[in-house]
Amino acid sequence: MTNVKEVCNWSKDAYRITTDISQLDIPAVHAYLTRSSWAPGIDEQTVRDGAENSLNFSLFDGEKQIGYARFITDYATFAYLCDVYVLEEYQGKNLGAWLIECVQSHPVTARLRRMALFTSTAPWLYEKFGYTPVNEPNYTWVITRPGLYLKKD
């Protein structure tokens, strides 16, 4: 069996994607996430903690991090896809689809019984890769705390 925790790399034109956490630009990811619709106000340490406990996919133009996605996973049965983005100035170049294609081609996905995501943006993108909405009553349950990172102690 392939070591699902091995670093994977992909390249396309001038762009590259890596799962090498040592290349992850936490300040760049934080800068985007803190202004995102799903994690406004998130602090940098929380971004760092999340990355350290995830399978990260960093999208680069040269040395500049321009996109990101991560799987929160046990590497055996389940993964939750989250924090997916491509910087606005790079959108429209099919990089978001390429990022998800790389995520879905990672060796860990072959083992997973279930992959999930929550999104209110770009459902058309995820449908292309086999994600479907859960519309079964009493099937998916969540605790949601919007604005959590905006609350100051």
PDB file of C-alpha atoms in Angstrom:
ATOM      1  CA  MET A   1       0.000   0.000   0.000  1.00  0.00           C
ATOM      2  CA  THR A   2       1.148   3.542  -0.774  1.00  0.00           C
ATOM      3  CA  ASN A   3       2.190   5.635   2.214  1.00  0.00           C
ATOM      4  CA  VAL A   4      -0.738   8.066   2.281  1.00  0.00           C
ATOM      5  CA  LYS A   5       1.256  10.500   4.417  1.00  0.00           C
ATOM      6  CA  GLU A   6       4.055  10.865   1.841  1.00  0.00           C
ATOM      7  CA  VAL A   7       4.461  14.305   0.320  1.00  0.00           C
ATOM      8  CA  CYS A   8       2.739  14.629  -3.057  1.00  0.00           C
ATOM      9  CA  ASN A   9       3.488  17.283  -5.675  1.00  0.00           C
ATOM     10  CA  TRP A  10       1.716  18.340  -8.855  1.00  0.00           C
ATOM     11  CA  SER A  11       2.654  20.961 -11.450  1.00  0.00           C
ATOM     12  CA  LYS A  12       0.791  22.683 -14.255  1.00  0.00           C
ATOM     13  CA  ASP A  13       2.279  25.504 -16.306  1.00  0.00           C
ATOM     14  CA  ALA A  14       3.825  27.958 -13.802  1.00  0.00           C
ATOM     15  CA  TYR A  15       1.764  26.601 -10.902  1.00  0.00           C
ATOM     16  CA  ARG A  16       2.416  23.851  -8.384  1.00  0.00           C
ATOM     17  CA  ILE A  17       0.567  22.127  -5.582  1.00  0.00           C
ATOM     18  CA  THR A  18       2.254  20.356  -2.696  1.00  0.00           C
ATOM     19  CA  THR A  19       1.220  18.559   0.465  1.00  0.00           C
ATOM     20  CA  ASP A  20       4.578  19.465   2.046  1.00  0.00           C
ATOM     21  CA  ILE A  21       3.537  21.293   5.220  1.00  0.00           C
ATOM     22  CA  SER A  22       7.000  22.866   5.490  1.00  0.00           C
ATOM     23  CA  GLN A  23       6.154  24.925   2.379  1.00  0.00           C
ATOM     24  CA  LEU A  24       2.790  26.101   3.716  1.00  0.00           C
ATOM     25  CA  ASP A  25       2.691  29.884   4.106  1.00  0.00           C
ATOM     26  CA  ILE A  26       0.575  30.213   7.261  1.00  0.00           C
ATOM     27  CA  PRO A  27       0.488  34.051   7.187  1.00  0.00           C
ATOM     28  CA  ALA A  28      -0.808  33.947   3.582  1.00  0.00           C
ATOM     29  CA  VAL A  29      -3.478  31.379   4.419  1.00  0.00           C
ATOM     30  CA  HIS A  30      -4.420  33.346   7.534  1.00  0.00           C
ATOM     31  CA  ALA A  31      -4.693  36.574   5.520  1.00  0.00           C
ATOM     32  CA  TYR A  32      -7.264  34.949   3.263  1.00  0.00           C
ATOM     33  CA  LEU A  33      -9.205  32.996   5.863  1.00  0.00           C
ATOM     34  CA  THR A  34      -9.639  35.937   8.214  1.00  0.00           C
ATOM     35  CA  ARG A  35     -11.533  37.761   5.453  1.00  0.00           C
ATOM     36  CA  SER A  36     -13.367  34.684   4.146  1.00  0.00           C
ATOM     37  CA  SER A  37     -17.097  34.126   4.546  1.00  0.00           C
ATOM     38  CA  TRP A  38     -16.567  31.016   6.705  1.00  0.00           C
ATOM     39  CA  ALA A  39     -13.810  32.046   9.139  1.00  0.00           C
ATOM     40  CA  PRO A  40     -13.911  35.831   9.565  1.00  0.00           C
ATOM     41  CA  GLY A  41     -11.539  37.027  12.271  1.00  0.00           C
ATOM     42  CA  ILE A  42      -9.798  33.658  12.708  1.00  0.00           C
ATOM     43  CA  ASP A  43      -6.480  34.078  14.497  1.00  0.00           C
ATOM     44  CA  GLU A  44      -3.187  32.884  13.031  1.00  0.00           C
ATOM     45  CA  GLN A  45      -2.523  30.316  15.765  1.00  0.00           C
ATOM     46  CA  THR A  46      -5.854  28.622  15.044  1.00  0.00           C
ATOM     47  CA  VAL A  47      -4.925  28.456  11.341  1.00  0.00           C
ATOM     48  CA  ARG A  48      -1.547  26.960  12.309  1.00  0.00           C
ATOM     49  CA  ASP A  49      -3.143  24.405  14.664  1.00  0.00           C
ATOM     50  CA  GLY A  50      -5.653  23.387  11.999  1.00  0.00           C
ATOM     51  CA  ALA A  51      -2.931  22.940   9.386  1.00  0.00           C
ATOM     52  CA  GLU A  52      -0.745  20.901  11.715  1.00  0.00           C
ATOM     53  CA  ASN A  53      -3.608  18.452  12.186  1.00  0.00           C
ATOM     54  CA  SER A  54      -4.613  18.183   8.510  1.00  0.00           C
ATOM     55  CA  LEU A  55      -3.500  16.998   5.105  1.00  0.00           C
ATOM     56  CA  ASN A  56      -2.694  20.327   3.399  1.00  0.00           C
ATOM     57  CA  PHE A  57      -2.726  21.190  -0.287  1.00  0.00           C
ATOM     58  CA  SER A  58      -0.890  24.457  -1.003  1.00  0.00           C
ATOM     59  CA  LEU A  59      -1.222  26.072  -4.427  1.00  0.00           C
ATOM     60  CA  PHE A  60       1.675  28.272  -5.548  1.00  0.00           C
ATOM     61  CA  ASP A  61       2.576  30.636  -8.362  1.00  0.00           C
ATOM     62  CA  GLY A  62       6.362  30.495  -8.048  1.00  0.00           C
ATOM     63  CA  GLU A  63       6.970  31.038  -4.345  1.00  0.00           C
ATOM     64  CA  LYS A  64       3.683  32.879  -3.723  1.00  0.00           C
ATOM     65  CA  GLN A  65       0.901  30.887  -2.067  1.00  0.00           C
ATOM     66  CA  ILE A  66      -2.230  31.645  -4.092  1.00  0.00           C
ATOM     67  CA  GLY A  67      -4.587  28.912  -2.943  1.00  0.00           C
ATOM     68  CA  TYR A  68      -5.194  26.252  -0.373  1.00  0.00           C
ATOM     69  CA  ALA A  69      -7.332  23.297   0.623  1.00  0.00           C
ATOM     70  CA  ARG A  70      -7.080  20.829   3.461  1.00  0.00           C
ATOM     71  CA  PHE A  71      -8.472  17.471   4.454  1.00  0.00           C
ATOM     72  CA  ILE A  72      -9.147  16.839   8.121  1.00  0.00           C
ATOM     73  CA  THR A  73      -8.764  13.077   8.049  1.00  0.00           C
ATOM     74  CA  ASP A  74      -7.984   9.899   9.929  1.00  0.00           C
ATOM     75  CA  TYR A  75      -6.229   8.663   6.733  1.00  0.00           C
ATOM     76  CA  ALA A  76      -8.328   5.487   6.842  1.00  0.00           C
ATOM     77  CA  THR A  77     -12.078   6.048   6.561  1.00  0.00           C
ATOM     78  CA  PHE A  78     -13.094   9.720   6.527  1.00  0.00           C
ATOM     79  CA  ALA A  79     -11.998  13.177   5.389  1.00  0.00           C
ATOM     80  CA  TYR A  80     -13.579  16.595   5.678  1.00  0.00           C
ATOM     81  CA  LEU A  81     -12.563  19.008   2.911  1.00  0.00           C
ATOM     82  CA  CYS A  82     -12.348  22.606   4.080  1.00  0.00           C
ATOM     83  CA  ASP A  83     -10.694  26.019   3.735  1.00  0.00           C
ATOM     84  CA  VAL A  84     -10.640  25.781  -0.057  1.00  0.00           C
ATOM     85  CA  TYR A  85      -9.735  29.007  -1.847  1.00  0.00           C
ATOM     86  CA  VAL A  86      -7.890  30.551  -4.780  1.00  0.00           C
ATOM     87  CA  LEU A  87      -6.965  34.230  -4.534  1.00  0.00           C
ATOM     88  CA  GLU A  88      -9.330  36.458  -6.500  1.00  0.00           C
ATOM     89  CA  GLU A  89      -6.689  37.622  -8.986  1.00  0.00           C
ATOM     90  CA  TYR A  90      -6.045  33.975  -9.963  1.00  0.00           C
ATOM     91  CA  GLN A  91      -9.677  32.934 -10.342  1.00  0.00           C
ATOM     92  CA  GLY A  92     -10.980  32.167 -13.815  1.00  0.00           C
ATOM     93  CA  LYS A  93      -7.855  30.161 -14.716  1.00  0.00           C
ATOM     94  CA  ASN A  94      -9.328  26.767 -13.742  1.00  0.00           C
ATOM     95  CA  LEU A  95      -6.958  26.604 -10.753  1.00  0.00           C
ATOM     96  CA  GLY A  96      -9.760  25.843  -8.292  1.00  0.00           C
ATOM     97  CA  ALA A  97     -10.802  22.814 -10.321  1.00  0.00           C
ATOM     98  CA  TRP A  98      -7.172  21.726 -10.599  1.00  0.00           C
ATOM     99  CA  LEU A  99      -6.736  22.099  -6.830  1.00  0.00           C
ATOM    100  CA  ILE A 100      -9.767  19.873  -6.162  1.00  0.00           C
ATOM    101  CA  GLU A 101      -8.590  17.424  -8.835  1.00  0.00           C
ATOM    102  CA  CYS A 102      -5.273  17.101  -6.984  1.00  0.00           C
ATOM    103  CA  VAL A 103      -7.029  16.728  -3.628  1.00  0.00           C
ATOM    104  CA  GLN A 104      -9.242  13.984  -5.050  1.00  0.00           C
ATOM    105  CA  SER A 105      -6.281  12.212  -6.706  1.00  0.00           C
ATOM    106  CA  HIS A 106      -4.262  12.010  -3.490  1.00  0.00           C
ATOM    107  CA  PRO A 107      -3.619   8.346  -2.532  1.00  0.00           C
ATOM    108  CA  VAL A 108      -5.575   8.708   0.735  1.00  0.00           C
ATOM    109  CA  THR A 109      -8.870   9.175  -1.141  1.00  0.00           C
ATOM    110  CA  ALA A 110      -8.795   5.586  -2.448  1.00  0.00           C
ATOM    111  CA  ARG A 111      -9.140   4.324   1.147  1.00  0.00           C
ATOM    112  CA  LEU A 112     -11.844   6.683   2.367  1.00  0.00           C
ATOM    113  CA  ARG A 113     -15.393   5.496   2.859  1.00  0.00           C
ATOM    114  CA  ARG A 114     -16.710   9.046   3.115  1.00  0.00           C
ATOM    115  CA  MET A 115     -15.569  12.554   2.198  1.00  0.00           C
ATOM    116  CA  ALA A 116     -17.579  15.581   3.224  1.00  0.00           C
ATOM    117  CA  LEU A 117     -17.583  19.331   2.841  1.00  0.00           C
ATOM    118  CA  PHE A 118     -19.804  22.229   3.777  1.00  0.00           C
ATOM    119  CA  THR A 119     -20.100  25.048   1.255  1.00  0.00           C
ATOM    120  CA  SER A 120     -22.356  27.861   0.233  1.00  0.00           C
ATOM    121  CA  THR A 121     -20.059  28.849  -2.635  1.00  0.00           C
ATOM    122  CA  ALA A 122     -19.168  26.990  -5.834  1.00  0.00           C
ATOM    123  CA  PRO A 123     -21.314  23.846  -5.409  1.00  0.00           C
ATOM    124  CA  TRP A 124     -20.978  23.401  -9.196  1.00  0.00           C
ATOM    125  CA  LEU A 125     -17.225  22.835  -8.709  1.00  0.00           C
ATOM    126  CA  TYR A 126     -17.627  20.088  -6.117  1.00  0.00           C
ATOM    127  CA  GLU A 127     -20.386  18.347  -8.106  1.00  0.00           C
ATOM    128  CA  LYS A 128     -17.853  17.802 -10.915  1.00  0.00           C
ATOM    129  CA  PHE A 129     -15.815  15.679  -8.507  1.00  0.00           C
ATOM    130  CA  GLY A 130     -18.670  13.530  -7.217  1.00  0.00           C
ATOM    131  CA  TYR A 131     -19.805  15.468  -4.160  1.00  0.00           C
ATOM    132  CA  THR A 132     -23.561  15.466  -3.710  1.00  0.00           C
ATOM    133  CA  PRO A 133     -25.779  17.397  -1.304  1.00  0.00           C
ATOM    134  CA  VAL A 134     -27.139  15.555   1.715  1.00  0.00           C
ATOM    135  CA  ASN A 135     -30.862  16.021   1.668  1.00  0.00           C
ATOM    136  CA  GLU A 136     -31.905  13.192   3.946  1.00  0.00           C
ATOM    137  CA  PRO A 137     -33.837  14.227   7.059  1.00  0.00           C
ATOM    138  CA  ASN A 138     -32.093  13.479  10.344  1.00  0.00           C
ATOM    139  CA  TYR A 139     -28.929  12.240   8.605  1.00  0.00           C
ATOM    140  CA  THR A 140     -26.339  14.984   8.952  1.00  0.00           C
ATOM    141  CA  TRP A 141     -26.070  16.812  12.235  1.00  0.00           C
ATOM    142  CA  VAL A 142     -23.828  19.747  13.086  1.00  0.00           C
ATOM    143  CA  ILE A 143     -23.144  22.352  15.719  1.00  0.00           C
ATOM    144  CA  THR A 144     -22.479  25.629  13.949  1.00  0.00           C
ATOM    145  CA  ARG A 145     -21.043  28.731  15.620  1.00  0.00           C
ATOM    146  CA  PRO A 146     -20.772  31.500  13.024  1.00  0.00           C
ATOM    147  CA  GLY A 147     -18.821  34.518  14.147  1.00  0.00           C
ATOM    148  CA  LEU A 148     -16.877  32.505  16.757  1.00  0.00           C
ATOM    149  CA  TYR A 149     -13.554  34.122  15.772  1.00  0.00           C
ATOM    150  CA  LEU A 150     -15.047  37.618  15.924  1.00  0.00           C
ATOM    151  CA  LYS A 151     -15.916  37.294  19.616  1.00  0.00           C
ATOM    152  CA  LYS A 152     -13.266  38.884  21.787  1.00  0.00           C
ATOM    153  CA  ASP A 153     -12.661  37.596  25.308  1.00  0.00           C
TER     154      ASP A 153
END
